[in-house]
Amino acid sequence: MDLRVSPYLYIAPFFVLFFLFGLAPMFYTAWVALHEWHPIGGQGDFVGLANFTAVLGQGMFWKSVFNTLSIFVFTAVPQLIAAIFIAAVLDANLRAGTFWRMAVLLPYVAAPVAVAIIFSNLFGNQFGLVNNLLATVGLPQVQWTGSSTASHVAISTMVSFRWTGYNALILLAGMQAIPRDLYEAAGIDGASRLRRFFSVTIPMLRPTLIFVIITTTIGNLQIFDEARIFGGASGNGPVGGADGQWKTITLYLWEVGWRQANLGRSAAIALLLLLLIVLIGLINFLAARKIASDTGAKR
Amino acid sequence: MRTTMLRRTASAVAAATAAALVLAGCSTEGSKPAADGKIVLEIATFGDWGYAPYIEQWKAKHPDVTVEYETAGGGDDQREKLLNFLGQDSGLACVEALEVDWLGELKQFSDRFVDLADPELEDRWFDWKSEMATTDDGKVVGYGTDIGPQAVAYRADLFKAAGLPSDREAVAEYLGGADATWERFYEVGAEFTTKSDAAWFESVQGAYTAMINQVEHAYENEDGTPKDLAGSEVERIFRTVLRHGTEQKQSAGLAQWSSDWNASFKRNDTFAVVLAPSWMAGTIKGNAGEGFVGWDIANVFPGGGGNWGGSYLSVPAQCKHPEEAKDLAAYLTSAEVTLDQAVKNGGGTPSQVEAMNSPKLLPLTNPFFDNAPTGRIWADRAAAVKVVPFKGPNYKKVHDVVVAGLNRVDVDKSQSVDQSWAQVLSDLKSLN
């Protein structure tokens, strides 16, 4: 075996699979996006970029972009803060540490659709548990499916419930890899617990944080299950609210493709979503690098 | 086997399964050889249509076939599933249920279905029922299961408390008897709501669906092309139901089939009336619970009879055992089976002429609805239906847009009637 070709052969299986199941469908999607395409009837006339212009010209598309970003912010920010906090607590020497770590992961094991159905019932407008509790305390009831903000809060709660524990465990693994002598040194220098957390833990967590932030971003931009089930669990009714209050991009893509039977436009939305994810992923990668290095421990 | 023909409801669990299937992109083969060499046929309906015992009967005559019965999801799930997997030529069960609102849409692709035309079965169904599933060139896409003639299901206890007549003959008379009109219906609604804390009917969507099913060409012209709805009958009905439903607060403001809507039936004082097609009787009982007392059905319907829903069984062309599948579909839609179902359910409305005319059907009563003579009521209501609405390739898509408009005003309360109607018109423009 020669050393020039064989390394490429070793990595070839990945790229063959990636091409078959990753890249090829993407190119096919682009092909579909350039045509009229019915889910049953299949390929129709070539329409060039008409699907893209039609999608970009629709208020509902921009609304779905807004919804997706809004749910992303409502989810990602509290979720990351909570995950770091939980990880820090778990990193301390707790009794029965393994038990707590397992417990944190439990919501992640639950099927997302099951979680969404239960939460949808909790967030019922008239007879939901949350509104009942609000009423007992004397607070006004919230029309959860009525406004964008309320529905985004409800959906973010479902998503956070599922993912906070998972992220906490990944961050915990990162924290445990931090050499303990750094903390000792900081302690001897007179740094408080809080100071040690911000000046040692966070900067040392940088690679893990970047990983968590990027996966969270990609996941949150593709939110589907929770939004699909929210507001109506019986498999009937409008997708993402009567006014699209919580219609995310993926939900809109689904609706256009399989409710309005217009796969061409649906494919165009998919590609626009891809662009958006790449763009936001990039911004967020740069931001995460900056934040982590600004706090200073490196070098 | 508690309730059958739960057309549009499905338990949360069922929805979960359906959604999970869809999400996983998971597909099941319509037929596959089992380990013991038997053929496996799958049949899928949206909600449990109570076919289990009849499948057993059919299997007894076909010992070489195993049947798997899937009951997941709602009607909209079912449509999405068919749109998706008919195009892929795999992934569907051998017998798939179709709903009348989107039958016209799928009929465009009749080559994806096995032609079920059978000279022996030609006279089994009411003409209008079988015509709806027949293409212009004579292919039969589906066998009719049931029809959905509508009556007024009402809460006798709430009527009484509000000082309205409460026994079913008096209620029918009070609403106008044979000449009942929508004006009278909303008039009584206004009277009821001033005397009771409860709303008159459960949702604007329900009232609208009842009214639109009395219009022959609601959304489409005779050739199936979409109509311009500005200033149309649709707009008039849209504004009428919202005026009474939201401005006069006759509607309980619930989105049909939502978790709130399902839960509301367990409450005592949410609304007094459901404009109920025959299959809805099972939904009401299922949602309220067996022990709930107060429901009754009046043999009357505003606007001269109406039909909502009613389904078909089809065999997708991708099925590998079309003969067996066709035979199973034919058996499950036979007069014998549908009549037996109606008898067990305390009344129902088969689409088979022989079953509907059976002397067994008329004397049936339904204990949940205070022993209402449901056999007689559904038969009369079916006879009162005068209009068979045309439902072409665009019906369901347009209907969804209009219903979303209703719910923006009725449920979300986020828009005025004018705003919402304007958005309906613009949303329709962007459909294609």
Short mmCIF file of C-alpha atoms in Angstrom, two decimals, chain B:
data_model
loop_
_atom_site.label_atom_id
_atom_site.label_comp_id
_atom_site.label_asym_id
_atom_site.label_seq_id
_atom_site.Cartn_x
_atom_site.Cartn_y
_atom_site.Cartn_z
CA MET B 1 -65.09 -1.21 20.98
CA ARG B 2 -66.62 1.59 22.96
CA THR B 3 -67.24 4.10 20.25
CA THR B 4 -66.65 3.69 16.60
CA MET B 5 -66.39 6.05 13.67
CA LEU B 6 -64.51 8.65 15.63
CA ARG B 7 -63.99 10.46 12.39
CA ARG B 8 -62.00 13.41 13.41
CA THR B 9 -60.97 12.94 16.94
CA ALA B 10 -58.14 10.79 17.88
CA SER B 11 -56.66 10.26 21.27
CA ALA B 12 -53.53 12.13 22.10
CA VAL B 13 -51.68 8.87 21.99
CA ALA B 14 -52.81 8.22 18.47
CA ALA B 15 -51.71 11.66 17.40
CA ALA B 16 -48.39 11.07 19.04
CA THR B 17 -47.88 7.89 17.11
CA ALA B 18 -48.88 9.51 13.86
CA ALA B 19 -46.66 12.49 14.37
CA ALA B 20 -43.81 10.28 15.47
CA LEU B 21 -44.20 8.21 12.33
CA VAL B 22 -44.26 11.28 10.15
CA LEU B 23 -41.31 12.81 11.93
CA ALA B 24 -39.21 9.74 11.75
CA GLY B 25 -39.96 9.66 8.04
CA CYS B 26 -40.70 6.09 8.85
CA SER B 27 -42.65 4.14 6.36
CA THR B 28 -44.41 0.87 6.60
CA GLU B 29 -44.82 -1.43 3.67
CA GLY B 30 -48.42 -1.95 2.68
CA SER B 31 -47.99 -5.66 2.45
CA LYS B 32 -45.22 -8.01 3.25
CA PRO B 33 -44.86 -11.73 3.69
CA ALA B 34 -45.03 -12.76 7.31
CA ALA B 35 -42.65 -15.28 8.81
CA ASP B 36 -45.17 -18.07 8.49
CA GLY B 37 -45.71 -17.43 4.79
CA LYS B 38 -48.98 -15.58 5.29
CA ILE B 39 -49.72 -12.37 3.42
CA VAL B 40 -49.85 -9.33 5.70
CA LEU B 41 -52.39 -6.67 4.74
CA GLU B 42 -52.41 -3.31 6.47
CA ILE B 43 -55.44 -1.11 6.78
CA ALA B 44 -55.20 2.48 8.02
CA THR B 45 -58.04 4.75 9.16
CA PHE B 46 -57.79 8.12 10.91
CA GLY B 47 -59.14 7.33 14.33
CA ASP B 48 -60.59 4.01 15.39
CA TRP B 49 -63.45 3.16 13.09
CA GLY B 50 -64.25 0.02 15.04
CA TYR B 51 -63.25 -2.37 12.30
CA ALA B 52 -61.42 -4.85 14.54
CA PRO B 53 -64.27 -7.42 14.91
CA TYR B 54 -65.16 -7.28 11.21
CA ILE B 55 -61.54 -7.77 10.24
CA GLU B 56 -61.62 -10.91 12.38
CA GLN B 57 -64.71 -12.09 10.51
CA TRP B 58 -63.04 -11.45 7.18
CA LYS B 59 -59.88 -13.23 8.27
CA ALA B 60 -61.88 -16.32 9.14
CA LYS B 61 -62.71 -16.59 5.45
CA HIS B 62 -59.15 -15.82 4.39
CA PRO B 63 -56.91 -18.01 6.54
CA ASP B 64 -53.82 -17.19 4.49
CA VAL B 65 -53.97 -13.45 5.29
CA THR B 66 -53.00 -11.52 8.41
CA VAL B 67 -54.43 -8.02 8.81
CA GLU B 68 -52.87 -5.16 10.75
CA TYR B 69 -55.18 -2.30 11.68
CA GLU B 70 -53.67 1.19 12.17
CA THR B 71 -55.88 3.86 13.73
CA ALA B 72 -53.48 6.75 14.25
CA GLY B 73 -53.93 10.45 13.65
CA GLY B 74 -56.62 12.80 12.44
CA GLY B 75 -58.02 13.59 9.02
CA ASP B 76 -55.40 16.21 8.23
CA ASP B 77 -52.63 13.78 9.17
CA GLN B 78 -54.16 11.23 6.86
CA ARG B 79 -54.21 13.66 3.94
CA GLU B 80 -50.58 14.64 4.51
CA LYS B 81 -49.62 10.99 4.64
CA LEU B 82 -51.36 10.21 1.36
CA LEU B 83 -49.93 13.27 -0.38
CA ASN B 84 -46.48 12.20 0.74
CA PHE B 85 -46.47 8.45 0.15
CA LEU B 86 -48.67 8.24 -2.95
CA GLY B 87 -45.94 10.21 -4.70
CA GLN B 88 -43.24 7.84 -3.49
CA ASP B 89 -45.12 4.73 -4.56
CA SER B 90 -44.40 3.07 -1.25
CA GLY B 91 -45.11 3.48 2.42
CA LEU B 92 -48.89 3.21 2.48
CA ALA B 93 -51.16 0.55 3.87
CA CYS B 94 -53.06 -1.66 1.42
CA VAL B 95 -56.37 -0.15 2.48
CA GLU B 96 -56.32 3.60 3.15
CA ALA B 97 -59.19 5.79 4.36
CA LEU B 98 -60.11 8.92 2.38
CA GLU B 99 -62.15 11.89 3.54
CA VAL B 100 -64.70 13.54 1.30
CA ASP B 101 -63.20 17.06 1.62
CA TRP B 102 -60.00 16.03 -0.16
CA LEU B 103 -61.26 13.14 -2.25
CA GLY B 104 -61.51 15.48 -5.25
CA GLU B 105 -57.88 16.44 -4.81
CA LEU B 106 -56.68 12.83 -4.87
CA LYS B 107 -59.02 11.83 -7.69
CA GLN B 108 -56.70 13.82 -9.98
CA PHE B 109 -54.19 11.04 -9.42
CA SER B 110 -56.51 8.11 -9.90
CA ASP B 111 -53.69 6.11 -11.51
CA ARG B 112 -52.14 5.85 -8.06
CA PHE B 113 -55.16 3.88 -6.88
CA VAL B 114 -56.48 0.48 -7.79
CA ASP B 115 -59.68 0.85 -9.80
CA LEU B 116 -62.32 -0.60 -7.49
CA ALA B 117 -65.13 -0.59 -10.06
CA ASP B 118 -67.17 -3.75 -9.69
CA PRO B 119 -70.45 -4.38 -11.53
CA GLU B 120 -71.73 -6.42 -8.59
CA LEU B 121 -71.34 -3.50 -6.21
CA GLU B 122 -72.66 -0.78 -8.47
CA ASP B 123 -75.96 -0.35 -6.64
CA ARG B 124 -74.60 -0.74 -3.16
CA TRP B 125 -74.27 2.99 -2.37
CA PHE B 126 -76.41 6.05 -2.79
CA ASP B 127 -75.68 7.39 -6.28
CA TRP B 128 -74.28 10.69 -5.10
CA LYS B 129 -71.99 8.89 -2.67
CA SER B 130 -70.42 6.63 -5.28
CA GLU B 131 -70.34 9.38 -7.91
CA MET B 132 -68.07 11.43 -5.69
CA ALA B 133 -65.45 8.68 -5.74
CA THR B 134 -65.77 7.98 -9.47
CA THR B 135 -63.57 9.74 -12.01
CA ASP B 136 -64.85 11.14 -15.30
CA ASP B 137 -63.60 8.07 -17.13
CA GLY B 138 -65.39 5.70 -14.76
CA LYS B 139 -62.63 4.64 -12.38
CA VAL B 140 -63.73 4.06 -8.79
CA VAL B 141 -61.20 5.35 -6.28
CA GLY B 142 -62.95 4.41 -3.04
CA TYR B 143 -65.79 2.45 -1.48
CA GLY B 144 -68.12 4.60 0.64
CA THR B 145 -68.25 3.93 4.37
CA ASP B 146 -70.75 6.32 5.90
CA ILE B 147 -72.36 9.72 5.46
CA GLY B 148 -72.66 12.59 7.94
CA PRO B 149 -76.17 14.06 8.01
CA GLN B 150 -76.40 16.71 10.70
CA ALA B 151 -78.84 17.27 13.55
CA VAL B 152 -78.77 19.58 16.56
CA ALA B 153 -77.19 17.94 19.59
CA TYR B 154 -78.02 20.00 22.66
CA ARG B 155 -77.74 20.11 26.43
CA ALA B 156 -81.29 19.63 27.71
CA ASP B 157 -80.29 20.70 31.24
CA LEU B 158 -78.83 24.00 30.06
CA PHE B 159 -81.85 24.65 27.85
CA LYS B 160 -84.14 24.09 30.81
CA ALA B 161 -82.11 26.31 33.11
CA ALA B 162 -82.32 29.10 30.54
CA GLY B 163 -86.08 28.71 30.28
CA LEU B 164 -86.04 27.26 26.78
CA PRO B 165 -88.04 24.18 25.82
CA SER B 166 -85.94 21.15 26.65
CA ASP B 167 -87.60 18.00 25.36
CA ARG B 168 -86.47 17.06 21.91
CA GLU B 169 -89.72 17.51 20.00
CA ALA B 170 -90.29 20.93 21.52
CA VAL B 171 -86.70 21.97 20.77
CA ALA B 172 -87.05 20.90 17.15
CA GLU B 173 -90.26 22.90 16.91
CA TYR B 174 -88.75 25.90 18.68
CA LEU B 175 -85.89 26.00 16.18
CA GLY B 176 -88.37 26.02 13.33
CA GLY B 177 -89.16 22.36 12.72
CA ALA B 178 -89.11 21.40 9.05
CA ASP B 179 -88.64 25.04 8.04
CA ALA B 180 -85.78 25.76 10.43
CA THR B 181 -83.56 28.58 9.22
CA TRP B 182 -80.19 29.90 10.28
CA GLU B 183 -81.82 33.23 11.23
CA ARG B 184 -83.99 31.39 13.73
CA PHE B 185 -81.04 29.35 14.98
CA TYR B 186 -79.04 32.48 15.79
CA GLU B 187 -82.13 34.20 17.18
CA VAL B 188 -82.62 31.39 19.69
CA GLY B 189 -78.88 31.57 20.32
CA ALA B 190 -79.17 35.24 21.23
CA GLU B 191 -82.08 34.44 23.53
CA PHE B 192 -80.16 31.60 25.17
CA THR B 193 -76.98 33.56 25.75
CA THR B 194 -78.81 36.38 27.50
CA LYS B 195 -80.29 33.88 29.94
CA SER B 196 -77.31 31.63 30.47
CA ASP B 197 -73.61 31.94 31.25
CA ALA B 198 -72.85 29.27 28.70
CA ALA B 199 -72.21 29.97 25.03
CA TRP B 200 -74.71 28.81 22.42
CA PHE B 201 -72.49 26.69 20.19
CA GLU B 202 -69.00 25.28 20.59
CA SER B 203 -67.08 26.99 17.80
CA VAL B 204 -67.54 29.32 14.85
CA GLN B 205 -65.69 26.71 12.83
CA GLY B 206 -68.43 24.16 13.50
CA ALA B 207 -71.24 26.53 12.56
CA TYR B 208 -69.38 27.63 9.45
CA THR B 209 -68.71 24.06 8.31
CA ALA B 210 -72.40 23.26 8.69
CA MET B 211 -73.41 26.29 6.63
CA ILE B 212 -70.80 25.89 3.90
CA ASN B 213 -71.80 22.26 3.39
CA GLN B 214 -75.17 23.53 2.23
CA VAL B 215 -73.58 25.51 -0.61
CA GLU B 216 -73.25 23.63 -3.87
CA HIS B 217 -70.29 25.49 -5.32
CA ALA B 218 -68.60 27.13 -2.37
CA TYR B 219 -64.97 27.51 -3.36
CA GLU B 220 -64.74 26.15 -6.88
CA ASN B 221 -66.49 26.45 -10.22
CA GLU B 222 -67.96 23.40 -11.88
CA ASP B 223 -64.69 22.68 -13.64
CA GLY B 224 -62.76 22.69 -10.36
CA THR B 225 -61.05 26.06 -10.80
CA PRO B 226 -61.00 28.21 -7.67
CA LYS B 227 -63.52 31.04 -7.40
CA ASP B 228 -62.84 34.62 -6.47
CA LEU B 229 -64.30 34.70 -2.98
CA ALA B 230 -64.58 38.48 -2.56
CA GLY B 231 -68.27 39.29 -2.22
CA SER B 232 -69.22 35.61 -2.55
CA GLU B 233 -71.57 33.40 -0.58
CA VAL B 234 -68.51 32.27 1.36
CA GLU B 235 -67.86 35.84 2.50
CA ARG B 236 -71.50 36.25 3.52
CA ILE B 237 -71.40 33.07 5.61
CA PHE B 238 -67.97 33.98 7.05
CA ARG B 239 -69.36 37.31 8.26
CA THR B 240 -72.65 35.83 9.44
CA VAL B 241 -71.12 33.19 11.71
CA LEU B 242 -68.59 35.63 13.12
CA ARG B 243 -71.23 38.29 13.75
CA HIS B 244 -73.30 35.89 15.79
CA GLY B 245 -70.44 33.86 17.15
CA THR B 246 -68.09 36.56 18.38
CA GLU B 247 -69.92 39.88 18.39
CA GLN B 248 -72.97 38.37 20.07
CA LYS B 249 -70.76 35.93 21.97
CA GLN B 250 -72.74 32.87 20.91
CA SER B 251 -69.55 30.89 20.31
CA ALA B 252 -67.49 29.29 23.07
CA GLY B 253 -64.37 30.29 21.08
CA LEU B 254 -62.77 26.88 20.96
CA ALA B 255 -60.74 25.52 18.05
CA GLN B 256 -62.29 22.25 16.98
CA TRP B 257 -60.18 19.15 17.77
CA SER B 258 -57.81 21.15 20.02
CA SER B 259 -57.04 19.94 23.54
CA ASP B 260 -59.20 22.76 24.90
CA TRP B 261 -62.11 21.72 22.72
CA ASN B 262 -61.80 18.10 23.79
CA ALA B 263 -61.60 19.09 27.45
CA SER B 264 -64.56 21.46 27.19
CA PHE B 265 -67.02 18.57 26.87
CA LYS B 266 -66.21 17.53 30.41
CA ARG B 267 -67.31 20.94 31.68
CA ASN B 268 -70.85 21.58 32.64
CA ASP B 269 -71.52 25.04 31.33
CA THR B 270 -69.32 25.84 28.33
CA PHE B 271 -71.82 25.60 25.48
CA ALA B 272 -75.26 24.21 24.81
CA VAL B 273 -75.29 23.09 21.18
CA VAL B 274 -73.20 21.07 18.75
CA LEU B 275 -74.24 21.02 15.10
CA ALA B 276 -73.56 17.33 15.00
CA PRO B 277 -73.19 14.98 12.07
CA SER B 278 -74.06 11.41 12.99
CA TRP B 279 -70.44 10.42 13.56
CA MET B 280 -70.05 13.31 16.02
CA ALA B 281 -72.34 11.49 18.45
CA GLY B 282 -69.40 9.21 19.22
CA THR B 283 -67.06 12.17 19.61
CA ILE B 284 -69.35 13.93 22.07
CA LYS B 285 -69.76 10.80 24.14
CA GLY B 286 -66.06 10.02 24.00
CA ASN B 287 -65.03 13.52 25.08
CA ALA B 288 -67.69 13.99 27.74
CA GLY B 289 -67.28 10.52 29.20
CA GLU B 290 -69.79 7.72 29.53
CA GLY B 291 -71.38 9.04 32.71
CA PHE B 292 -72.08 12.60 31.54
CA VAL B 293 -75.80 13.39 31.73
CA GLY B 294 -77.61 16.11 29.83
CA TRP B 295 -77.04 15.59 26.11
CA ASP B 296 -79.94 15.05 23.76
CA ILE B 297 -80.49 15.27 20.01
CA ALA B 298 -83.27 17.18 18.26
CA ASN B 299 -84.54 16.04 14.87
CA VAL B 300 -84.02 19.39 13.18
CA PHE B 301 -81.38 21.26 11.23
CA PRO B 302 -81.24 24.88 10.09
CA GLY B 303 -81.25 25.61 6.39
CA GLY B 304 -82.90 22.37 5.32
CA GLY B 305 -80.60 19.50 6.11
CA GLY B 306 -76.85 19.24 5.84
CA ASN B 307 -74.14 16.67 5.46
CA TRP B 308 -70.69 16.93 6.98
CA GLY B 309 -68.08 14.35 6.16
CA GLY B 310 -68.40 10.70 5.42
CA SER B 311 -65.49 8.66 4.21
CA TYR B 312 -64.21 6.07 1.76
CA LEU B 313 -61.82 3.14 1.74
CA SER B 314 -59.32 3.04 -1.09
CA VAL B 315 -56.58 0.68 -2.27
CA PRO B 316 -53.38 2.45 -3.35
CA ALA B 317 -51.84 1.04 -6.53
CA GLN B 318 -48.62 0.40 -4.63
CA CYS B 319 -50.31 -2.42 -2.68
CA LYS B 320 -48.82 -5.78 -3.58
CA HIS B 321 -51.99 -7.75 -2.92
CA PRO B 322 -54.66 -5.64 -4.59
CA GLU B 323 -57.18 -8.47 -4.89
CA GLU B 324 -57.19 -9.28 -1.20
CA ALA B 325 -57.17 -5.56 -0.30
CA LYS B 326 -60.11 -4.85 -2.58
CA ASP B 327 -62.00 -7.75 -1.08
CA LEU B 328 -61.33 -6.50 2.45
CA ALA B 329 -62.41 -2.96 1.56
CA ALA B 330 -65.54 -4.30 -0.08
CA TYR B 331 -66.36 -6.38 2.99
CA LEU B 332 -65.85 -3.53 5.45
CA THR B 333 -68.14 -1.29 3.38
CA SER B 334 -70.84 -3.94 2.91
CA ALA B 335 -74.35 -3.21 4.09
CA GLU B 336 -74.03 -6.10 6.50
CA VAL B 337 -71.02 -4.64 8.31
CA THR B 338 -72.09 -0.99 8.32
CA LEU B 339 -75.56 -1.88 9.56
CA ASP B 340 -74.10 -3.97 12.35
CA GLN B 341 -71.88 -1.04 13.32
CA ALA B 342 -74.85 1.33 13.38
CA VAL B 343 -76.81 -1.07 15.57
CA LYS B 344 -73.93 -1.40 18.03
CA ASN B 345 -73.45 2.38 18.17
CA GLY B 346 -77.07 3.18 18.81
CA GLY B 347 -77.64 4.69 15.41
CA GLY B 348 -75.44 5.72 12.53
CA THR B 349 -75.66 6.57 8.88
CA PRO B 350 -74.28 4.00 6.47
CA SER B 351 -73.86 5.10 2.87
CA GLN B 352 -75.24 1.78 1.67
CA VAL B 353 -78.81 1.88 0.37
CA GLU B 354 -79.72 -1.49 1.82
CA ALA B 355 -78.31 -0.67 5.27
CA MET B 356 -79.93 2.75 5.39
CA ASN B 357 -83.32 1.30 4.45
CA SER B 358 -83.06 -1.57 6.89
CA PRO B 359 -85.94 -1.96 9.35
CA LYS B 360 -83.32 -2.64 12.01
CA LEU B 361 -82.03 0.91 11.81
CA LEU B 362 -85.18 2.92 12.47
CA PRO B 363 -86.02 1.67 15.99
CA LEU B 364 -82.50 2.34 17.34
CA THR B 365 -82.03 4.62 20.33
CA ASN B 366 -78.90 6.05 21.92
CA PRO B 367 -78.78 5.83 25.73
CA PHE B 368 -76.09 8.52 26.06
CA PHE B 369 -78.43 11.06 24.45
CA ASP B 370 -81.25 10.33 26.88
CA ASN B 371 -82.46 7.46 24.69
CA ALA B 372 -83.05 9.72 21.72
CA PRO B 373 -84.55 7.79 18.77
CA THR B 374 -81.34 8.18 16.80
CA GLY B 375 -82.33 5.64 14.16
CA ARG B 376 -85.28 7.75 13.13
CA ILE B 377 -83.45 11.05 13.59
CA TRP B 378 -80.47 10.20 11.37
CA ALA B 379 -82.72 8.69 8.72
CA ASP B 380 -84.86 11.85 8.63
CA ARG B 381 -81.78 14.07 8.62
CA ALA B 382 -80.25 12.11 5.75
CA ALA B 383 -83.49 12.45 3.79
CA ALA B 384 -83.50 16.20 4.41
CA VAL B 385 -80.13 16.73 2.71
CA LYS B 386 -80.84 18.49 -0.57
CA VAL B 387 -77.46 19.76 -1.67
CA VAL B 388 -74.43 17.64 -2.48
CA PRO B 389 -71.60 20.16 -2.34
CA PHE B 390 -69.02 19.99 -5.09
CA LYS B 391 -65.58 19.28 -3.63
CA GLY B 392 -62.89 19.49 -6.28
CA PRO B 393 -59.10 19.56 -6.25
CA ASN B 394 -58.87 22.89 -4.40
CA TYR B 395 -61.61 22.42 -1.81
CA LYS B 396 -59.51 21.39 1.17
CA LYS B 397 -56.74 23.93 0.60
CA VAL B 398 -59.22 26.81 0.37
CA HIS B 399 -61.30 25.54 3.28
CA ASP B 400 -58.22 25.43 5.53
CA VAL B 401 -57.41 29.07 4.73
CA VAL B 402 -60.96 30.23 5.48
CA VAL B 403 -61.16 28.23 8.72
CA ALA B 404 -57.85 29.74 9.87
CA GLY B 405 -59.47 33.14 9.23
CA LEU B 406 -62.44 32.22 11.40
CA ASN B 407 -60.19 31.07 14.22
CA ARG B 408 -58.15 34.27 14.19
CA VAL B 409 -61.32 36.08 15.24
CA ASP B 410 -63.12 33.40 17.24
CA VAL B 411 -60.29 31.63 19.09
CA ASP B 412 -57.24 33.90 19.02
CA LYS B 413 -59.24 37.12 19.15
CA SER B 414 -56.29 38.77 17.45
CA GLN B 415 -58.12 40.30 14.47
CA SER B 416 -61.38 41.97 13.57
CA VAL B 417 -63.71 40.33 11.07
CA ASP B 418 -62.66 42.76 8.32
CA GLN B 419 -58.96 42.29 8.95
CA SER B 420 -59.29 38.55 9.00
CA TRP B 421 -61.33 38.39 5.80
CA ALA B 422 -58.79 40.62 4.05
CA GLN B 423 -56.08 38.22 5.12
CA VAL B 424 -58.10 35.23 3.88
CA LEU B 425 -58.24 36.82 0.45
CA SER B 426 -54.52 37.58 0.38
CA ASP B 427 -53.60 34.14 1.74
CA LEU B 428 -55.67 32.55 -1.01
CA LYS B 429 -53.76 34.56 -3.60
CA SER B 430 -50.45 33.26 -2.34
CA LEU B 431 -51.60 29.63 -2.36
CA ASN B 432 -50.36 29.04 -5.87
#
